[in-house]
PDB file of C-alpha atoms in Angstrom:
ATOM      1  CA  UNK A   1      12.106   8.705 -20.082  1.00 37.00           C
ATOM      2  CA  UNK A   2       8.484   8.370 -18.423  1.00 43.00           C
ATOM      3  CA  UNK A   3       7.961  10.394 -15.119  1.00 63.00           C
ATOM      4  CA  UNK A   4       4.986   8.816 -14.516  1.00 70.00           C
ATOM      5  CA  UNK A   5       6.816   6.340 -11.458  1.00 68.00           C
ATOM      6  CA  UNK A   6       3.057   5.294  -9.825  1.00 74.00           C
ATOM      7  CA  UNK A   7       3.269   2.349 -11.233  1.00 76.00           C
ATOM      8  CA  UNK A   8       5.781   1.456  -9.098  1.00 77.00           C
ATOM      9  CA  UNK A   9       4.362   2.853  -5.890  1.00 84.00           C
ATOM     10  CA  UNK A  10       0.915   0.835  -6.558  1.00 86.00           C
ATOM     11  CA  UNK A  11       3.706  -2.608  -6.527  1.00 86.00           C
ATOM     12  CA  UNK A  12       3.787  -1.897  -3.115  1.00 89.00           C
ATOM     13  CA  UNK A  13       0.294  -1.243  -2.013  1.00 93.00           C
ATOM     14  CA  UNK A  14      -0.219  -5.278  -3.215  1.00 93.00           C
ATOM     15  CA  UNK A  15       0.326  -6.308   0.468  1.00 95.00           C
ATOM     16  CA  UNK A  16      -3.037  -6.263   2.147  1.00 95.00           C
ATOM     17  CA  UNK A  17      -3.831  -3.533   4.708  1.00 96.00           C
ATOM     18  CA  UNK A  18      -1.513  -1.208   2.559  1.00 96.00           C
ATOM     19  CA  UNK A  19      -3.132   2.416   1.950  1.00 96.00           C
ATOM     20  CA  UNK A  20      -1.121   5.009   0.116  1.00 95.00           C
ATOM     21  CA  UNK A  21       2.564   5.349  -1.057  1.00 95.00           C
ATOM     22  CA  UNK A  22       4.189   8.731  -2.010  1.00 95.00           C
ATOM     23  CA  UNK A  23       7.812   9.403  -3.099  1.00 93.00           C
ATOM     24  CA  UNK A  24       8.697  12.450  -1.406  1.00 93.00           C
ATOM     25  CA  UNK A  25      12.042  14.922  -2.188  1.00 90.00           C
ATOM     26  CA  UNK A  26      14.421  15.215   0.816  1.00 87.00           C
ATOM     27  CA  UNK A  27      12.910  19.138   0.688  1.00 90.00           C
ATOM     28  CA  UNK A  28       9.620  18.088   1.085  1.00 92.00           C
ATOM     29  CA  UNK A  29       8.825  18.093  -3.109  1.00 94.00           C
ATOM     30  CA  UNK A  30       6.259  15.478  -3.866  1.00 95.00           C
ATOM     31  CA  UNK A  31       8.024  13.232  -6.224  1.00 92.00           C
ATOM     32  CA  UNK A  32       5.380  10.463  -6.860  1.00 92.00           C
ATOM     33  CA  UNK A  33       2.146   9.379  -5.028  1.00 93.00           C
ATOM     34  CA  UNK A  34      -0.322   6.027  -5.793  1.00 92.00           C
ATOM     35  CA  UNK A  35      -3.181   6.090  -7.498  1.00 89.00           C
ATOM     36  CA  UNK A  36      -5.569   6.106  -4.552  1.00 89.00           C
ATOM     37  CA  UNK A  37      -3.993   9.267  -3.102  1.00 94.00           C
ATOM     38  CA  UNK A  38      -5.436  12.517  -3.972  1.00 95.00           C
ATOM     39  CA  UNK A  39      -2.773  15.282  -5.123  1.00 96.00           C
ATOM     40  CA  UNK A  40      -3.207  17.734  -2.449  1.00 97.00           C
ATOM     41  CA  UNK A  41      -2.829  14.908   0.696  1.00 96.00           C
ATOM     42  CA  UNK A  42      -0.483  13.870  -0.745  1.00 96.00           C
ATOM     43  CA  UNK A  43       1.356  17.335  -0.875  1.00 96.00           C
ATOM     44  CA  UNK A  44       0.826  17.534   2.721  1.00 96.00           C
ATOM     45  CA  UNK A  45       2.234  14.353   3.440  1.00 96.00           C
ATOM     46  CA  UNK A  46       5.259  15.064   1.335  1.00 95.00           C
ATOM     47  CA  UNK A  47       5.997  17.879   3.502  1.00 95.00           C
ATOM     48  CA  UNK A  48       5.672  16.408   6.575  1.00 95.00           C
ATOM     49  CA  UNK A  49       7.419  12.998   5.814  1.00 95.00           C
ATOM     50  CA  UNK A  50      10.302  15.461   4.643  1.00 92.00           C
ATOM     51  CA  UNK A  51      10.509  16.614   8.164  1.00 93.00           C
ATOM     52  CA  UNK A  52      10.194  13.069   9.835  1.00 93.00           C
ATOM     53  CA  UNK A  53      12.833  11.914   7.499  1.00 92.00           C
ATOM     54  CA  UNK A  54      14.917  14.944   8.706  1.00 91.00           C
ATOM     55  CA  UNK A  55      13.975  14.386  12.802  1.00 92.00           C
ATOM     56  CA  UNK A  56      14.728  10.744  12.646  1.00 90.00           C
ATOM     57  CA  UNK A  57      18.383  11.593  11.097  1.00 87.00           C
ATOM     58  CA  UNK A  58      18.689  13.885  13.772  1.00 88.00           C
ATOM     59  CA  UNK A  59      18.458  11.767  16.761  1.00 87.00           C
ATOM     60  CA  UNK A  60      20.020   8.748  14.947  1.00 84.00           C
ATOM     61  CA  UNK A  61      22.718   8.443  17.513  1.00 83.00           C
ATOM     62  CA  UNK A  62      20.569   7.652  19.718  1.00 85.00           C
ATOM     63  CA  UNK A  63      20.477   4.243  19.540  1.00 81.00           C
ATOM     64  CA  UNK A  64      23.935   4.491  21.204  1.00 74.00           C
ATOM     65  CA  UNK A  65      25.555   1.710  18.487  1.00 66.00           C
ATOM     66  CA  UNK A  66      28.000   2.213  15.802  1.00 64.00           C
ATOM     67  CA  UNK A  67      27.451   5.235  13.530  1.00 69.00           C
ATOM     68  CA  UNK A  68      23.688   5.512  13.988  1.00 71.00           C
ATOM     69  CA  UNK A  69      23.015   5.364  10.048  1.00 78.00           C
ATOM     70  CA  UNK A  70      18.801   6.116  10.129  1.00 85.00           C
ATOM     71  CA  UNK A  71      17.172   3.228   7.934  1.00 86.00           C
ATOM     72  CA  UNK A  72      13.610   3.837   8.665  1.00 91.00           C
ATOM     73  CA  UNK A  73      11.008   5.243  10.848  1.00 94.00           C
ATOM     74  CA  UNK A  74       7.708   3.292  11.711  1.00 95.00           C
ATOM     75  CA  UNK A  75       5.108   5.366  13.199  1.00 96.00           C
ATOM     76  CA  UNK A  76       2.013   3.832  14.971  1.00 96.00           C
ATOM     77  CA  UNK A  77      -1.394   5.572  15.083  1.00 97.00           C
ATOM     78  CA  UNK A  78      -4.641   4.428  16.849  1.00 96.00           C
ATOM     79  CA  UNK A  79      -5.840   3.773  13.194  1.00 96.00           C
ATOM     80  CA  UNK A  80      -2.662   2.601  11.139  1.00 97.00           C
ATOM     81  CA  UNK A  81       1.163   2.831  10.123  1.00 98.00           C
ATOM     82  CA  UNK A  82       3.197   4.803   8.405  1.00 97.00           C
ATOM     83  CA  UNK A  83       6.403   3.266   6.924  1.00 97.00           C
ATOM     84  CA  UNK A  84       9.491   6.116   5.518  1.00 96.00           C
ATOM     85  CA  UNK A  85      12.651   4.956   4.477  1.00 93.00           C
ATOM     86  CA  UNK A  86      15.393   6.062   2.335  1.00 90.00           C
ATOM     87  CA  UNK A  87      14.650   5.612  -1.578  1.00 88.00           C
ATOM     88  CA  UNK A  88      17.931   6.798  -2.915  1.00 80.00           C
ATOM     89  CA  UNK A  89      19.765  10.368  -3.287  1.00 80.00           C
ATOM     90  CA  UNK A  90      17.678  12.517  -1.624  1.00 84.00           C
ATOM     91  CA  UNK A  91      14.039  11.232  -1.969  1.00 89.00           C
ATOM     92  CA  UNK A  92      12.103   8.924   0.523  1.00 92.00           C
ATOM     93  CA  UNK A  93       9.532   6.380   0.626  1.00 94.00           C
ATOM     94  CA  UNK A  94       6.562   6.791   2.940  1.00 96.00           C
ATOM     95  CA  UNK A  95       3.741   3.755   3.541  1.00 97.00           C
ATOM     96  CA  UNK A  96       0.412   4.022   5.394  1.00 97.00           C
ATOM     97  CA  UNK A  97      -1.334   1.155   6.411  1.00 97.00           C
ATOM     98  CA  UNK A  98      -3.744  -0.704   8.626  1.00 97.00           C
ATOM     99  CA  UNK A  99      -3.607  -1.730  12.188  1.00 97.00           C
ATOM    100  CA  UNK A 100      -3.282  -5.185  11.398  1.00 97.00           C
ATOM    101  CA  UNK A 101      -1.029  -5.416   8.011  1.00 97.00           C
ATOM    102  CA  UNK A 102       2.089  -7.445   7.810  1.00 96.00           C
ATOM    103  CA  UNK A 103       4.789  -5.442   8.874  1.00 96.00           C
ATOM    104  CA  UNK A 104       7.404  -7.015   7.369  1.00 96.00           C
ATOM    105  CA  UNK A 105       5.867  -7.743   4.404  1.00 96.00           C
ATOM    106  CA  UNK A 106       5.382  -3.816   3.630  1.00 96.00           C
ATOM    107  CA  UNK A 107       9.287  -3.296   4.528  1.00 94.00           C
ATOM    108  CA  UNK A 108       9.897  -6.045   2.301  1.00 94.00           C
ATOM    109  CA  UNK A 109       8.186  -4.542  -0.395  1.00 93.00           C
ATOM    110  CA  UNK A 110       9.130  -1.239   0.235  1.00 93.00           C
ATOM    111  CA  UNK A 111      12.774  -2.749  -0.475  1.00 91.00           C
ATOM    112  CA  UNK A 112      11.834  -3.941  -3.737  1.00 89.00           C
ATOM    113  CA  UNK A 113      10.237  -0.679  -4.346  1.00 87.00           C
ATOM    114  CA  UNK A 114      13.186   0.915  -3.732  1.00 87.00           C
ATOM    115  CA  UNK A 115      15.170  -1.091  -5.742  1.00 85.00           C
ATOM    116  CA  UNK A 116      12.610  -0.789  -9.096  1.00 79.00           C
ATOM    117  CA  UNK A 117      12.682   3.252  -8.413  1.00 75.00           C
ATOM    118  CA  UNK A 118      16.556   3.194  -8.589  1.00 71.00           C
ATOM    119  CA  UNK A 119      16.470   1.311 -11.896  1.00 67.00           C
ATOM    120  CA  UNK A 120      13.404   3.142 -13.067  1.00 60.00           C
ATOM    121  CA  UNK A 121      14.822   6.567 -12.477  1.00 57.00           C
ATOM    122  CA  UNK A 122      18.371   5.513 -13.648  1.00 49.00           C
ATOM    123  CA  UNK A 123      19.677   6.735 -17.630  1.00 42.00           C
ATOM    124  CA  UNK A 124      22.234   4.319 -18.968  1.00 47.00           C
ATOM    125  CA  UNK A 125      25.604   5.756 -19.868  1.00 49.00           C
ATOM    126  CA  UNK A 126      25.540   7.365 -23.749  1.00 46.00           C
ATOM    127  CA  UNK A 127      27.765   5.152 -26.298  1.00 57.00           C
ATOM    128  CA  UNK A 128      30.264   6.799 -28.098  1.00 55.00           C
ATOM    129  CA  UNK A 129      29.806   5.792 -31.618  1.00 56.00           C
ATOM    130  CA  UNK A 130      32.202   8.210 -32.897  1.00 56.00           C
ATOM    131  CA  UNK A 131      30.009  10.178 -33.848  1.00 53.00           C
ATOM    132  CA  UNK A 132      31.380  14.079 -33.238  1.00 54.00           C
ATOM    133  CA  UNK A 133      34.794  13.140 -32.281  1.00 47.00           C
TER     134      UNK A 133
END
């Protein structure tokens, strides 16, 4: 199976204003970066998306309806966003971006990043061919 997942990270830096994507372990392991990130930012970032992931589970009740099931977190900084969401079992998706890119076209493609990680990380089930038996 390839490892090498930044293919599927770049897919989502297509939207314009989109900076860096890393795939990050629910214990802070960097899983995955993008091509334009260097390793050790994108270390750091791991670890502290690992945390944000962890905070924004934390006060999920918050918003006072139903279960409070965290989705995402969007953070806004004088000079971008950063987009973190759930990418399966344990491991999260974090986005930065510009001021000014499309918000929901990031989340959208974050989705469909999501979705090609699942089936990119994914082993089909062995055939028994009778072989052994």
């Amino acid at each position: 199976m390839n490892t090498d997942l930044s293919w599927v990270l770049n897919d989502v830096l297509e939207v314009r204003g989109a900076r860096h994507a890393v795939l990050v372990s629910g214990d802070g392991l960097l899983l995955q970066r993008s091509d334009d990130i260097s390793r050790d930012d994108a270390e750091t970032n791991a670890a502290a998306m690992s945390s944000m992931q962890s905070l924004s589970r934390a006060v999920a009740g918050f918003v006072g309806a139903g279960n409070g099931i965290w989705k995402q977190t969007l953070l806004e900084y004088d000079g971008g966003w950063i987009f973190l969401s759930a990418a399966g079992q344990g491991a999260y998706l974090a986005v930065s971006a510009a001021p000014d890119v499309d918000m929901e076209a990031v989340s959208f493609r974050m989705q469909k990043t999501v979705a090609a990680l699942s089936k990119a990380m994914s082993v089909a089930p062995r055939e028994n061919r009778g072989v052994g038996s």
